[in-house]
Coordinates of C-alpha atoms in Angstrom, one line a residue:
M1 CA -22.7 21.9 -33.4
A2 CA -25.3 24.5 -34.3
E3 CA -24.4 27.0 -31.6
A4 CA -24.6 30.8 -32.0
A5 CA -21.3 32.4 -32.9
L6 CA -19.3 33.8 -30.0
T7 CA -17.9 37.2 -29.9
T8 CA -14.5 38.0 -28.5
T9 CA -15.7 41.1 -26.6
G10 CA -18.6 39.5 -24.8
G11 CA -18.7 36.7 -22.2
G12 CA -18.0 33.1 -22.7
I13 CA -15.0 31.5 -24.3
G14 CA -14.2 34.6 -26.4
A15 CA -13.6 36.8 -23.3
I16 CA -11.3 34.0 -21.9
L17 CA -9.2 33.2 -25.0
A18 CA -8.8 36.6 -26.8
A19 CA -5.9 38.9 -25.8
G20 CA -5.1 42.3 -27.0
D21 CA -5.5 42.5 -30.8
R22 CA -5.5 38.7 -31.1
D23 CA -9.0 37.3 -31.7
F24 CA -8.0 34.0 -33.2
L25 CA -6.5 30.6 -32.5
V26 CA -4.5 28.2 -34.6
R27 CA -5.1 24.6 -35.8
N28 CA -2.5 22.5 -37.6
S29 CA -3.8 21.1 -40.8
G30 CA -1.9 17.9 -40.8
E31 CA 0.0 19.0 -43.9
Q32 CA 3.7 19.4 -43.8
V33 CA 6.2 21.2 -46.1
R34 CA 9.8 19.9 -46.2
T35 CA 11.4 23.4 -46.0
P36 CA 9.2 26.4 -45.3
P37 CA 10.3 29.2 -47.6
P38 CA 11.4 32.4 -45.8
F39 CA 8.4 34.4 -47.1
L40 CA 6.0 31.8 -45.5
V41 CA 7.6 32.2 -42.1
F42 CA 7.6 35.9 -42.5
A43 CA 3.9 35.9 -43.4
F44 CA 3.0 33.8 -40.4
T45 CA 4.9 35.9 -37.9
R46 CA 4.2 39.3 -39.4
L47 CA 0.9 39.2 -41.2
L48 CA -1.1 36.6 -39.2
P49 CA -2.0 39.0 -36.4
R50 CA -3.7 41.2 -39.0
A51 CA -5.9 38.5 -40.4
S52 CA -9.4 39.8 -41.4
P53 CA -12.5 38.5 -39.5
G54 CA -13.5 35.0 -40.7
A55 CA -10.3 34.4 -42.6
D56 CA -9.0 30.9 -43.1
L57 CA -5.4 31.5 -43.8
R58 CA -2.7 28.9 -44.4
F59 CA 0.6 30.5 -43.4
G60 CA 3.6 28.4 -42.7
A61 CA 4.7 27.6 -39.2
V62 CA 8.2 26.8 -38.0
I63 CA 9.5 23.3 -38.9
G64 CA 7.2 23.1 -41.9
W65 CA 3.8 22.4 -40.4
I66 CA 0.9 24.4 -42.0
V67 CA -1.7 25.9 -39.7
H68 CA -5.2 27.3 -40.1
V69 CA -6.2 30.5 -38.5
V70 CA -9.5 30.0 -36.6
K71 CA -11.4 33.0 -35.4
I72 CA -12.5 32.5 -31.8
S73 CA -16.0 33.8 -32.8
S74 CA -16.3 30.9 -35.2
I75 CA -16.1 28.2 -32.5
E76 CA -19.4 26.4 -32.4
A77 CA -18.8 23.8 -29.8
N78 CA -21.0 23.8 -26.7
N79 CA -18.1 22.5 -24.5
V80 CA -14.6 23.7 -24.7
A81 CA -11.6 22.2 -22.8
L82 CA -8.5 24.3 -22.1
Y83 CA -5.6 21.9 -22.1
F84 CA -2.6 23.1 -20.2
S85 CA 0.3 20.9 -21.2
A86 CA 4.0 20.8 -22.4
S87 CA 6.1 18.5 -24.4
W88 CA 8.8 18.3 -21.7
C89 CA 6.3 16.9 -19.1
P90 CA 6.2 13.1 -19.0
P91 CA 2.7 12.9 -17.5
C92 CA 1.5 15.3 -20.2
R93 CA 2.9 13.1 -23.0
Q94 CA 1.2 10.1 -21.3
F95 CA -2.2 11.8 -21.1
T96 CA -2.2 13.5 -24.5
P97 CA -2.9 10.3 -26.5
K98 CA -5.8 9.5 -24.2
L99 CA -7.2 13.0 -24.8
I100 CA -6.8 12.7 -28.6
E101 CA -8.6 9.4 -28.5
T102 CA -11.5 10.8 -26.6
Y103 CA -11.6 13.9 -28.8
K104 CA -11.8 11.9 -32.0
E105 CA -14.3 9.5 -30.6
L106 CA -16.6 12.4 -29.5
A107 CA -16.2 13.9 -33.0
S108 CA -17.2 10.7 -34.6
Q109 CA -20.3 10.6 -32.4
G110 CA -21.2 14.2 -33.4
K111 CA -20.7 15.5 -29.9
S112 CA -20.1 19.2 -29.5
F113 CA -16.7 19.4 -28.0
E114 CA -13.5 21.4 -28.7
V115 CA -10.0 21.5 -27.1
V116 CA -7.7 24.5 -26.9
F117 CA -4.0 23.8 -26.1
V118 CA -2.4 26.4 -23.8
S119 CA 1.3 25.5 -24.1
G120 CA 3.9 25.5 -21.3
D121 CA 6.7 24.7 -23.7
K122 CA 10.0 26.5 -23.5
N123 CA 10.4 27.4 -27.2
D124 CA 8.5 27.5 -30.4
E125 CA 10.3 24.4 -31.8
A126 CA 9.1 22.3 -28.9
F127 CA 5.6 23.8 -29.2
N128 CA 5.4 23.1 -32.9
A129 CA 6.6 19.5 -32.6
Y130 CA 4.1 18.7 -29.8
F131 CA 1.2 20.6 -31.4
A132 CA 1.7 18.8 -34.7
K133 CA 0.3 15.7 -33.1
M134 CA -2.8 17.4 -31.8
P135 CA -6.1 17.6 -33.8
W136 CA -7.4 20.6 -32.0
L137 CA -6.9 24.3 -31.5
A138 CA -4.1 26.2 -29.7
V139 CA -3.3 29.7 -28.4
P140 CA -0.4 30.9 -30.6
F141 CA 2.9 30.2 -28.9
S142 CA 4.1 33.7 -29.9
D143 CA 1.4 35.2 -27.6
S144 CA 3.2 34.6 -24.3
E145 CA 1.3 37.3 -22.5
G146 CA -2.0 35.7 -23.6
R147 CA -1.0 32.3 -22.4
K148 CA 0.3 33.7 -19.1
G149 CA -3.1 35.4 -18.6
I150 CA -5.1 32.2 -19.2
N151 CA -2.8 30.3 -16.8
G152 CA -3.3 33.0 -14.2
R153 CA -7.0 33.1 -14.6
F154 CA -7.3 29.4 -13.8
K155 CA -4.5 29.4 -11.3
V156 CA -2.7 26.5 -13.0
S157 CA -0.1 25.1 -10.6
G158 CA 0.6 21.8 -12.3
I159 CA 0.3 20.0 -15.6
P160 CA -1.4 18.3 -17.3
H161 CA -4.4 20.3 -16.4
L162 CA -7.7 20.2 -18.2
V163 CA -10.4 22.8 -17.5
I164 CA -13.8 22.1 -19.2
L165 CA -16.3 24.9 -19.5
D166 CA -19.5 26.1 -21.2
A167 CA -18.3 27.9 -24.3
K168 CA -21.3 30.3 -24.3
T169 CA -21.3 31.4 -20.7
G170 CA -17.7 30.6 -19.6
E171 CA -19.1 28.6 -16.7
V172 CA -16.5 26.1 -15.5
Y173 CA -17.9 22.5 -15.5
T174 CA -14.8 21.0 -13.9
E175 CA -11.1 21.6 -13.4
D176 CA -10.7 17.8 -12.9
G177 CA -10.8 17.1 -16.7
V178 CA -7.6 15.0 -16.6
E179 CA -9.1 12.7 -14.0
F180 CA -12.5 12.5 -15.8
V181 CA -11.0 11.8 -19.2
T182 CA -8.5 9.3 -17.9
G183 CA -11.1 7.4 -15.8
Y184 CA -14.3 7.7 -17.9
G185 CA -13.4 8.7 -21.4
V186 CA -16.3 9.6 -23.6
E187 CA -18.7 8.2 -21.0
A188 CA -18.1 11.4 -19.0
Y189 CA -19.3 13.8 -21.7
P190 CA -20.2 16.6 -21.2
F191 CA -17.8 16.3 -18.2
T192 CA -20.0 17.9 -15.6
P193 CA -20.0 16.7 -12.0
E194 CA -23.7 15.7 -12.5
R195 CA -22.7 13.4 -15.4
I196 CA -19.9 11.8 -13.3
N197 CA -22.4 11.2 -10.5
E198 CA -24.8 9.6 -13.0
V199 CA -22.0 7.3 -14.4
N200 CA -21.1 6.3 -10.8
E201 CA -24.7 5.5 -10.0
Q202 CA -25.0 3.4 -13.1
E203 CA -21.9 1.5 -12.1
K204 CA -23.2 1.0 -8.6
A205 CA -26.4 -0.5 -10.0
A206 CA -24.3 -2.7 -12.3
K207 CA -22.3 -4.0 -9.3
D208 CA -25.5 -4.9 -7.5
S209 CA -26.6 -7.1 -10.4
Q210 CA -23.1 -8.1 -11.4
T211 CA -22.4 -11.2 -13.6
I212 CA -19.3 -12.4 -15.2
Q213 CA -20.7 -11.3 -18.6
S214 CA -21.4 -7.8 -17.3
V215 CA -17.8 -7.5 -16.0
L216 CA -16.0 -8.8 -19.1
S217 CA -18.2 -8.5 -22.2
T218 CA -19.0 -5.4 -24.3
S219 CA -21.7 -4.7 -26.9
T220 CA -19.3 -5.9 -29.6
R221 CA -17.3 -8.6 -27.8
D222 CA -18.5 -11.7 -26.0
Y223 CA -15.2 -13.6 -25.9
L224 CA -11.7 -13.6 -24.4
I225 CA -8.5 -14.7 -26.0
S226 CA -6.5 -17.7 -25.0
N227 CA -2.7 -18.1 -25.5
N228 CA -2.0 -21.3 -27.5
G229 CA 1.8 -20.8 -27.4
D230 CA 4.4 -19.5 -29.8
K231 CA 4.6 -20.4 -33.5
M232 CA 7.2 -19.7 -36.2
L233 CA 5.8 -17.7 -39.1
N234 CA 8.0 -16.3 -41.8
C235 CA 11.0 -16.5 -39.5
F236 CA 9.1 -14.5 -36.8
I237 CA 7.8 -15.9 -33.5
V238 CA 4.1 -15.0 -33.1
V239 CA 1.7 -15.7 -30.3
V240 CA -1.2 -17.9 -31.6
C241 CA -4.5 -16.9 -29.9
T242 CA -8.0 -18.3 -30.1
Q243 CA -11.3 -17.0 -28.8
L244 CA -13.1 -18.4 -25.9
P245 CA -16.8 -17.5 -25.1
I246 CA -17.2 -15.6 -21.8
S247 CA -20.1 -17.9 -21.1
D248 CA -17.6 -20.7 -20.5
L249 CA -16.6 -19.0 -17.3
V250 CA -20.1 -19.1 -15.7
G251 CA -20.0 -21.2 -12.5
K252 CA -16.2 -20.8 -12.1
Y253 CA -14.0 -18.7 -9.8
V254 CA -12.4 -16.0 -11.9
G255 CA -9.3 -14.0 -11.1
L256 CA -8.9 -10.7 -12.9
C257 CA -5.2 -10.0 -13.0
F258 CA -4.2 -6.5 -13.9
V259 CA -0.9 -6.6 -15.7
V260 CA 1.8 -4.3 -17.2
G261 CA 4.5 -5.9 -19.3
G262 CA 8.0 -5.5 -18.0
F263 CA 7.0 -4.1 -14.6
G264 CA 9.1 -6.1 -12.1
P265 CA 6.5 -6.5 -9.2
V266 CA 3.9 -7.7 -11.7
D267 CA 6.2 -10.1 -13.5
Q268 CA 7.3 -11.6 -10.1
F269 CA 3.7 -11.9 -9.0
T270 CA 2.4 -13.5 -12.2
S271 CA 5.2 -16.1 -12.2
V272 CA 4.0 -17.3 -8.7
L273 CA 0.3 -17.0 -9.8
A274 CA 1.1 -19.2 -12.8
K275 CA 2.3 -22.0 -10.5
I276 CA -0.8 -21.6 -8.2
Y277 CA -3.0 -21.6 -11.3
E278 CA -1.6 -24.9 -12.6
K279 CA -1.8 -26.5 -9.1
L280 CA -5.5 -25.5 -8.7
K281 CA -6.2 -27.0 -12.2
E282 CA -4.4 -30.1 -11.2
V283 CA -6.5 -30.6 -8.0
G284 CA -9.7 -30.0 -9.9
E285 CA -10.7 -26.5 -8.8
K286 CA -12.9 -24.5 -11.2
F287 CA -10.6 -21.6 -11.5
E288 CA -9.7 -19.3 -14.4
V289 CA -7.5 -16.2 -14.7
V290 CA -8.1 -13.3 -17.1
A291 CA -5.4 -10.8 -17.7
V292 CA -6.5 -7.2 -17.8
S293 CA -3.7 -5.4 -19.7
L294 CA -2.8 -1.8 -18.9
D295 CA -0.1 -1.8 -21.6
S296 CA -0.3 1.0 -24.1
D297 CA 2.1 -0.8 -26.4
E298 CA 0.6 -3.9 -28.1
S299 CA 4.0 -5.6 -28.6
S300 CA 4.6 -5.3 -24.8
F301 CA 1.2 -6.9 -24.2
K302 CA 2.0 -9.8 -26.6
E303 CA 5.4 -10.4 -25.0
S304 CA 4.0 -10.6 -21.5
F305 CA 0.9 -12.6 -22.5
A306 CA 3.0 -15.2 -24.3
K307 CA 4.3 -16.2 -20.8
M308 CA 0.8 -16.5 -19.3
P309 CA -1.1 -19.8 -19.3
W310 CA -4.5 -18.2 -18.9
L311 CA -7.0 -15.9 -20.8
A312 CA -7.0 -12.2 -21.5
I313 CA -9.1 -9.3 -22.7
P314 CA -7.9 -8.3 -26.1
H315 CA -5.3 -5.5 -26.1
G316 CA -6.7 -2.0 -26.5
D317 CA -10.2 -3.1 -25.5
K318 CA -11.9 -0.2 -23.6
M319 CA -13.2 -2.7 -21.0
C320 CA -9.6 -2.7 -19.5
E321 CA -9.9 1.0 -18.7
K322 CA -13.4 0.6 -17.3
L323 CA -12.3 -2.2 -15.0
V324 CA -9.6 0.0 -13.5
R325 CA -12.3 2.4 -12.3
Y326 CA -14.9 -0.3 -11.6
F327 CA -12.6 -2.1 -9.1
E328 CA -11.0 1.1 -7.9
L329 CA -7.5 -0.1 -8.8
S330 CA -4.9 1.6 -6.5
S331 CA -1.8 -0.6 -6.7
L332 CA -0.1 -3.3 -8.7
P333 CA -0.1 -6.3 -8.5
T334 CA -3.9 -6.7 -8.1
L335 CA -5.9 -9.9 -8.5
V336 CA -9.7 -9.5 -8.2
L337 CA -11.5 -12.7 -7.3
I338 CA -15.0 -13.2 -8.6
G339 CA -17.1 -16.1 -7.4
P340 CA -19.1 -18.8 -9.3
D341 CA -22.2 -16.6 -9.1
G342 CA -20.4 -13.7 -10.8
K343 CA -20.2 -11.6 -7.6
T344 CA -16.9 -10.1 -6.4
L345 CA -15.5 -12.0 -3.5
N346 CA -12.4 -10.0 -2.9
N347 CA -11.1 -6.8 -4.6
N348 CA -7.5 -7.9 -4.2
V349 CA -6.0 -11.3 -3.1
A350 CA -2.6 -10.4 -4.4
D351 CA -1.4 -9.5 -0.9
I352 CA -2.3 -13.0 0.3
I353 CA -0.4 -14.6 -2.5
E354 CA 2.6 -12.3 -2.0
E355 CA 2.7 -13.1 1.7
H356 CA 2.4 -16.9 1.4
G357 CA 3.9 -17.5 -2.1
F358 CA 3.1 -20.8 -3.8
E359 CA 1.6 -22.2 -0.6
A360 CA -1.3 -19.7 -0.9
W361 CA -3.0 -22.3 -3.2
E362 CA -4.0 -24.1 0.0
G363 CA -6.0 -21.1 1.0
F364 CA -8.1 -21.0 -2.2
P365 CA -10.7 -19.5 -2.5
F366 CA -9.4 -17.4 0.4
S367 CA -12.5 -17.6 2.7
A368 CA -12.1 -16.6 6.4
E369 CA -11.7 -20.3 7.3
K370 CA -9.1 -21.0 4.7
L371 CA -7.2 -17.8 5.6
D372 CA -7.1 -19.0 9.2
I373 CA -5.4 -22.2 8.1
L374 CA -2.8 -20.2 6.1
A375 CA -2.2 -17.9 9.1
E376 CA -1.6 -20.9 11.3
K377 CA 0.9 -22.4 8.8
A378 CA 2.6 -19.0 8.5
K379 CA 2.9 -18.8 12.3
A380 CA 4.4 -22.2 12.5
K381 CA 6.9 -21.4 9.7
A382 CA 7.9 -18.2 11.5
A383 CA 8.4 -20.1 14.8
A384 CA 10.8 -22.4 12.9
Q385 CA 12.7 -19.5 11.4
T386 CA 16.5 -19.4 11.8
L387 CA 19.1 -17.2 10.4
E388 CA 20.3 -20.0 8.2
S389 CA 16.8 -20.5 6.8
L390 CA 16.7 -16.8 5.9
L391 CA 20.2 -16.4 4.5
I392 CA 21.1 -19.8 3.0
S393 CA 19.7 -20.8 -0.3
G394 CA 21.2 -23.7 -2.2
D395 CA 24.9 -23.2 -2.5
S396 CA 24.6 -19.6 -1.4
D397 CA 25.6 -20.0 2.2
F398 CA 27.7 -16.9 2.7
V399 CA 27.7 -13.1 2.7
I400 CA 30.6 -10.9 1.7
G401 CA 32.9 -8.5 3.5
K402 CA 34.5 -5.3 2.3
D403 CA 37.3 -7.1 0.4
G404 CA 34.9 -9.5 -1.2
A405 CA 35.9 -12.3 1.2
K406 CA 33.1 -14.9 1.8
V407 CA 31.8 -14.9 5.3
P408 CA 29.9 -18.1 6.2
V409 CA 26.3 -17.4 7.4
T410 CA 27.0 -19.7 10.3
E411 CA 29.4 -17.1 11.7
L412 CA 26.4 -14.8 12.2
V413 CA 24.3 -17.3 14.1
G414 CA 23.7 -16.2 17.7
K415 CA 24.0 -12.5 16.9
T416 CA 21.5 -9.7 16.4
V417 CA 21.5 -9.0 12.7
L418 CA 19.9 -6.1 10.9
L419 CA 18.9 -6.8 7.3
Y420 CA 19.5 -3.4 5.6
F421 CA 17.4 -3.0 2.4
S422 CA 18.8 -0.1 0.4
A423 CA 20.3 1.2 -2.9
K424 CA 22.5 4.0 -4.1
W425 CA 19.9 5.3 -6.5
C426 CA 17.6 6.0 -3.5
G427 CA 18.1 9.5 -2.2
P428 CA 16.5 8.7 1.3
C429 CA 18.9 5.7 1.5
R430 CA 22.0 7.9 0.9
A431 CA 20.7 10.4 3.4
F432 CA 20.1 7.7 6.0
L433 CA 23.4 5.9 5.6
P434 CA 25.6 8.3 7.7
T435 CA 23.3 8.0 10.6
L436 CA 23.2 4.2 10.3
V437 CA 27.0 4.0 10.2
K438 CA 27.3 6.3 13.3
E439 CA 24.9 4.2 15.3
Y440 CA 26.4 0.9 14.0
N441 CA 29.8 1.9 15.3
K442 CA 28.4 2.9 18.7
I443 CA 26.6 -0.5 19.0
K444 CA 29.7 -2.5 17.9
E445 CA 31.8 -0.8 20.6
K446 CA 29.7 -2.3 23.3
N447 CA 28.2 -5.4 21.6
S448 CA 30.3 -7.8 19.5
D449 CA 27.2 -9.9 18.9
F450 CA 25.8 -7.5 16.4
E451 CA 26.0 -7.2 12.6
I452 CA 24.3 -5.6 9.6
V453 CA 23.9 -7.2 6.2
F454 CA 23.3 -4.9 3.2
I455 CA 20.7 -6.2 0.8
S456 CA 21.0 -4.1 -2.4
S457 CA 18.4 -3.3 -5.0
D458 CA 21.0 -1.5 -7.1
R459 CA 20.9 -1.9 -10.9
E460 CA 24.6 -2.0 -11.6
Q461 CA 27.6 -3.6 -10.0
S462 CA 29.4 -0.2 -10.0
S463 CA 26.7 1.5 -8.1
F464 CA 26.6 -1.4 -5.6
D465 CA 30.4 -1.3 -5.1
E466 CA 30.4 2.5 -4.6
F467 CA 27.6 2.4 -2.1
F468 CA 28.9 -0.6 -0.2
S469 CA 32.4 1.0 0.0
G470 CA 30.9 3.5 2.6
M471 CA 29.5 0.7 4.8
P472 CA 31.5 -1.0 7.6
W473 CA 29.4 -4.1 7.6
L474 CA 28.6 -7.2 5.4
A475 CA 26.4 -7.6 2.3
L476 CA 24.8 -10.1 0.0
P477 CA 26.7 -10.2 -3.3
F478 CA 25.3 -7.9 -6.1
G479 CA 22.4 -9.5 -8.0
D480 CA 22.1 -12.4 -5.5
E481 CA 18.8 -14.2 -5.8
R482 CA 18.3 -14.1 -2.0
E483 CA 17.5 -10.3 -2.3
A484 CA 14.2 -11.1 -4.0
L485 CA 13.4 -13.9 -1.5
L486 CA 14.1 -11.7 1.5
S487 CA 12.2 -8.7 0.1
K488 CA 9.2 -11.0 -0.5
A489 CA 9.5 -12.7 2.9
F490 CA 9.5 -9.4 4.8
R491 CA 7.2 -7.7 2.3
I492 CA 9.5 -4.8 1.7
R493 CA 7.6 -2.0 0.1
G494 CA 10.0 0.8 0.5
I495 CA 13.7 1.5 1.2
P496 CA 15.7 2.2 3.3
S497 CA 14.3 -0.5 5.5
L498 CA 15.8 -2.4 8.5
V499 CA 14.6 -5.8 9.7
A500 CA 15.9 -7.0 13.0
I501 CA 16.7 -10.7 13.5
G502 CA 17.4 -11.8 17.1
P503 CA 20.1 -14.2 18.3
T504 CA 17.6 -17.2 18.0
G505 CA 17.0 -16.4 14.4
Q506 CA 13.5 -15.1 15.1
T507 CA 12.3 -11.7 13.7
V508 CA 12.2 -9.2 16.6
G509 CA 11.3 -6.1 14.5
R510 CA 10.2 -5.6 10.9
D511 CA 10.8 -1.9 11.3
A512 CA 14.0 -1.3 13.2
K513 CA 14.6 2.0 11.4
T514 CA 12.1 3.9 13.4
P515 CA 13.4 3.0 16.9
L516 CA 17.0 3.5 15.6
M517 CA 16.1 7.0 14.5
A518 CA 14.3 7.7 17.8
H519 CA 16.7 6.2 20.2
G520 CA 20.0 5.7 18.3
A521 CA 22.3 2.9 19.5
D522 CA 20.2 2.6 22.7
A523 CA 17.6 0.8 20.7
F524 CA 19.8 -2.3 20.6
P525 CA 18.8 -5.2 20.6
F526 CA 15.6 -3.9 19.1
T527 CA 13.3 -6.2 21.1
E528 CA 9.8 -5.2 22.1
E529 CA 10.9 -5.2 25.8
R530 CA 13.9 -2.9 25.1
L531 CA 11.8 -0.4 23.1
E532 CA 9.1 -0.3 25.8
E533 CA 11.8 0.4 28.4
L534 CA 13.1 3.3 26.3
Q535 CA 9.7 4.6 25.8
R536 CA 9.1 4.8 29.5
K537 CA 12.4 6.7 30.0
L538 CA 11.5 9.1 27.2
D539 CA 8.0 9.7 28.7
E540 CA 9.6 10.4 32.1
M541 CA 12.1 12.9 30.5
A542 CA 9.2 14.6 28.7
K543 CA 7.7 15.6 32.1
G544 CA 10.6 18.0 32.5
W545 CA 10.3 19.6 29.1
P546 CA 8.4 22.9 28.6
E547 CA 4.9 22.4 27.3
K548 CA 5.3 25.4 24.8
L549 CA 8.3 27.3 23.4
K550 CA 9.3 29.7 20.6
H551 CA 12.1 28.7 18.2
E552 CA 14.2 30.6 15.7
L553 CA 13.3 28.1 13.0
H554 CA 9.6 28.9 13.4
E555 CA 9.1 32.4 14.7
E556 CA 5.5 32.7 13.5
H557 CA 3.9 30.6 16.2
E558 CA 4.6 28.9 19.5
L559 CA 5.5 25.2 19.3
V560 CA 3.5 22.8 21.5
L561 CA 4.9 19.6 22.9
L562 CA 2.7 16.7 21.6
R563 CA 2.8 12.9 21.6
L564 CA 2.7 11.8 17.9
G565 CA 3.5 8.9 15.7
T566 CA 6.4 9.2 13.2
Y567 CA 7.1 12.6 11.7
R568 CA 10.0 14.4 9.9
C569 CA 11.8 17.0 11.9
N570 CA 11.9 20.4 10.1
G571 CA 15.2 21.2 11.8
C572 CA 17.6 18.3 11.2
R573 CA 15.3 16.7 8.5
E574 CA 15.5 13.3 10.2
M575 CA 12.6 11.2 11.2
G576 CA 11.3 11.3 14.7
S577 CA 8.6 9.5 16.8
T578 CA 6.6 9.8 20.0
W579 CA 7.3 13.4 21.1
S580 CA 7.5 16.5 18.9
Y581 CA 7.4 20.3 19.4
R582 CA 4.7 21.0 16.8
C583 CA 2.8 23.8 15.1
G584 CA -0.4 22.3 13.9
E585 CA -1.3 25.4 11.9
C586 CA 1.8 25.2 9.8
D587 CA 2.4 21.4 9.9
F588 CA 5.9 22.1 11.5
D589 CA 7.7 19.7 13.8
L590 CA 11.0 19.7 15.7
H591 CA 12.6 16.9 17.6
P592 CA 12.8 17.8 21.3
K593 CA 16.6 17.6 21.0
C594 CA 16.5 20.0 18.1
A595 CA 14.0 22.3 19.8
L596 CA 15.7 22.4 23.2
A597 CA 19.3 22.5 21.9
E598 CA 18.5 24.7 18.9
K599 CA 20.6 22.7 16.5
G600 CA 20.8 23.8 13.0
K601 CA 19.8 22.0 9.8
K602 CA 21.9 19.2 8.5
G603 CA 23.7 19.7 5.2
E604 CA 23.3 17.6 2.1
D605 CA 25.5 14.6 1.6
G606 CA 26.9 16.0 -1.6
K607 CA 26.7 12.8 -3.5
A608 CA 25.4 12.7 -7.1
A609 CA 21.7 11.7 -7.4
E610 CA 20.5 8.8 -9.4
E611 CA 17.1 8.4 -10.9
A612 CA 14.7 5.9 -9.2
P613 CA 14.1 2.8 -11.4
D614 CA 10.7 2.0 -12.8
G615 CA 8.2 0.9 -10.2
Y616 CA 9.5 3.1 -7.4
V617 CA 8.6 6.6 -6.3
C618 CA 10.7 8.5 -3.7
E619 CA 8.7 10.6 -1.1
G620 CA 10.0 12.0 2.1
D621 CA 12.4 9.5 3.7
V622 CA 11.5 6.5 1.8
C623 CA 11.4 5.1 -1.8
R624 CA 8.4 2.9 -2.3
K625 CA 7.1 0.5 -4.8
V626 CA 4.2 1.8 -6.7

C-alpha cells in the first residue's frame, strides 16, 4: 500500500470525497462504550470538523461506538470502492456481509483496496448501528450535503451500488461492483472490466478441459461430505458426516443440485429427486448427486442436508459461489448433469424431472432418445386424462361451494372447467378477480355446462376465506394436497393463472387468461377452434380502424395500430393481445376499445395489500416463482 498521499484539492479520490471544510472520513474502531458521556458526544459533533491535518482522534459517536478520524489525504489504497447502501434496504443487508468478507480477504492478501460507505440511512442512529458492523471508512452521516453531492456525481438511482475507481486519478473502473463482488469475490480484483474478461476466459478454458475434480475440488479440499444420518449427542440431534474422495465419482453420472433450505420449490424438487436417486441406485445406474448449498446460515444447511441421501460440498465452501457463476445459475431448482467423462451433459434437467415427476427416472440420463420415450408416455397419459384423474386423489373426491358444502367432482364431469390458480396475497390476482367474476357471470347466463374451481396458494385459512367469499364459483379446500399436484401437473409458474379443461376431461388451454382478457366471455369454450374464429373476426374489425390516431392519454406522439403479442394497456391497465395502438418511442399501448372509446383508467380495488411469500416476485399482472 505504498501509494503517494492524496490531496483533497487535487484530482483523484480527494476531489471526490472532500466537501466544504471537511477533508476527512470516519472509521469505527470496533470499541464500544456503554454510555457515551455528554462531553464525548459534544466533542464529536462540535470539535471533529476542526481536526488538524493528520490527526487520529477518538471522539465518541452516538450509541457508544468510538470512531477514528481519517484524513482523506492519508488513504494509501490504489483502488477505492464507494459503497452506496442503507440499513433499511434488504438487498443491501444481504450484500454487505459478502463485501465485508471480500474486503477482509483482500486485506489478508496484502491487496491495496479500501471501501468508503456513503449512507442512505434516514437518521444517525440507523447509520451508526449499520456502520458499526463495517470494517471500512465512511463519509460522516452529519455531512448530508457531501453525501448528496457524491450520490449526484455518480447518478445513484438504486442501492446497493458499488463504484470502484482508481484512487489516484479518480478513473472509474466499474459501476457494477455489486455484480463483480457477488459473482467473483476476490478473483475479480482489481475489479476492472479487463480482469473480469480475464477470469471469464480462464473459466472458458477450464470448461473445455473440465473434469469432475476441476468442478468440485479446491486447492485445500479434495473431498465431499456424506450424510450418515442423525445421532443423539448430549441430548441434541446432530448430523453425522464423513468425507468421501472426489475421485470416487470418476466414471459416474453426477448431478449438481443447487439447494436453499426452507425454499418450497427446492424442497418439493429434492423430495422427488430423492426417490429417483434411490430408484436409479436400485437398478444399478452409476449415479451420484452432490448438493451445492446457497444457504448463508449453517444451521439451515444442516437441517436440509439431513434429509438428503446424497453428498454435499461443505457449507461455506467458496466453490459453491463459483459454481453459481460457472453454470450460469438463473433459477431454482437447478440440477446440472455431468457425464462419466466429467463433461457437462445438461445445465439443468430439473425441468424434465418437474414435468414427469418420479417417472422421469425412466428417461435417465436424459438423452434425446430417452426424452422421446418420456414424451410418448406423457402424450399417452395426457390422452387418458379425465376430470376425475385431475381432481380426485384418494378420499378427496369433492370440491367445496360457498357454504362449505361438498360438491362431488363427478357433478362437474362433462362441463368446461377453468382451474383458477390464485391467492389473496397476490396483487395481480386481486386486480384480475373483478374481471373474472364479470366474465364468469356472462358465460353462466348462456352456458350451464361451465364452472370455475379456485385453487388457492394462500398461507392462512382466513385469507382463503376472505378471498373466496368474493367468488361465485367452487374451490378446493384450503391446504388441500391437490393444489401442489395440480400446480406441478400444469407447471404453474405464476399467478393468476387459468387452465381450461374441456367436457371430455382433456386440457384445451393452459393459458385461458389471455383469451379471456382479449375476448371476454366470447372466448368460451376456450378451444383452439373458437379462438381462431375470434381472431379472424378481430382481424376483420381491425380493417375498419384508423391506422393512426392521437389520444388524450398520450398527447406527445401519434399512436400506430400494430399487431402484437400480449401487452399491458396504459389506459385501463388490463392485459391485451393481438392489436394495440402503440407508441414505440415511449413504450405506450392502448387497447383498441380504450383508444377508440377514450375510456378512462380503472381505479384500484381498495383492498389491503399483502406481502408475497418467499419464493415469489410480483411483476406487472403476474406473481411468479423465482
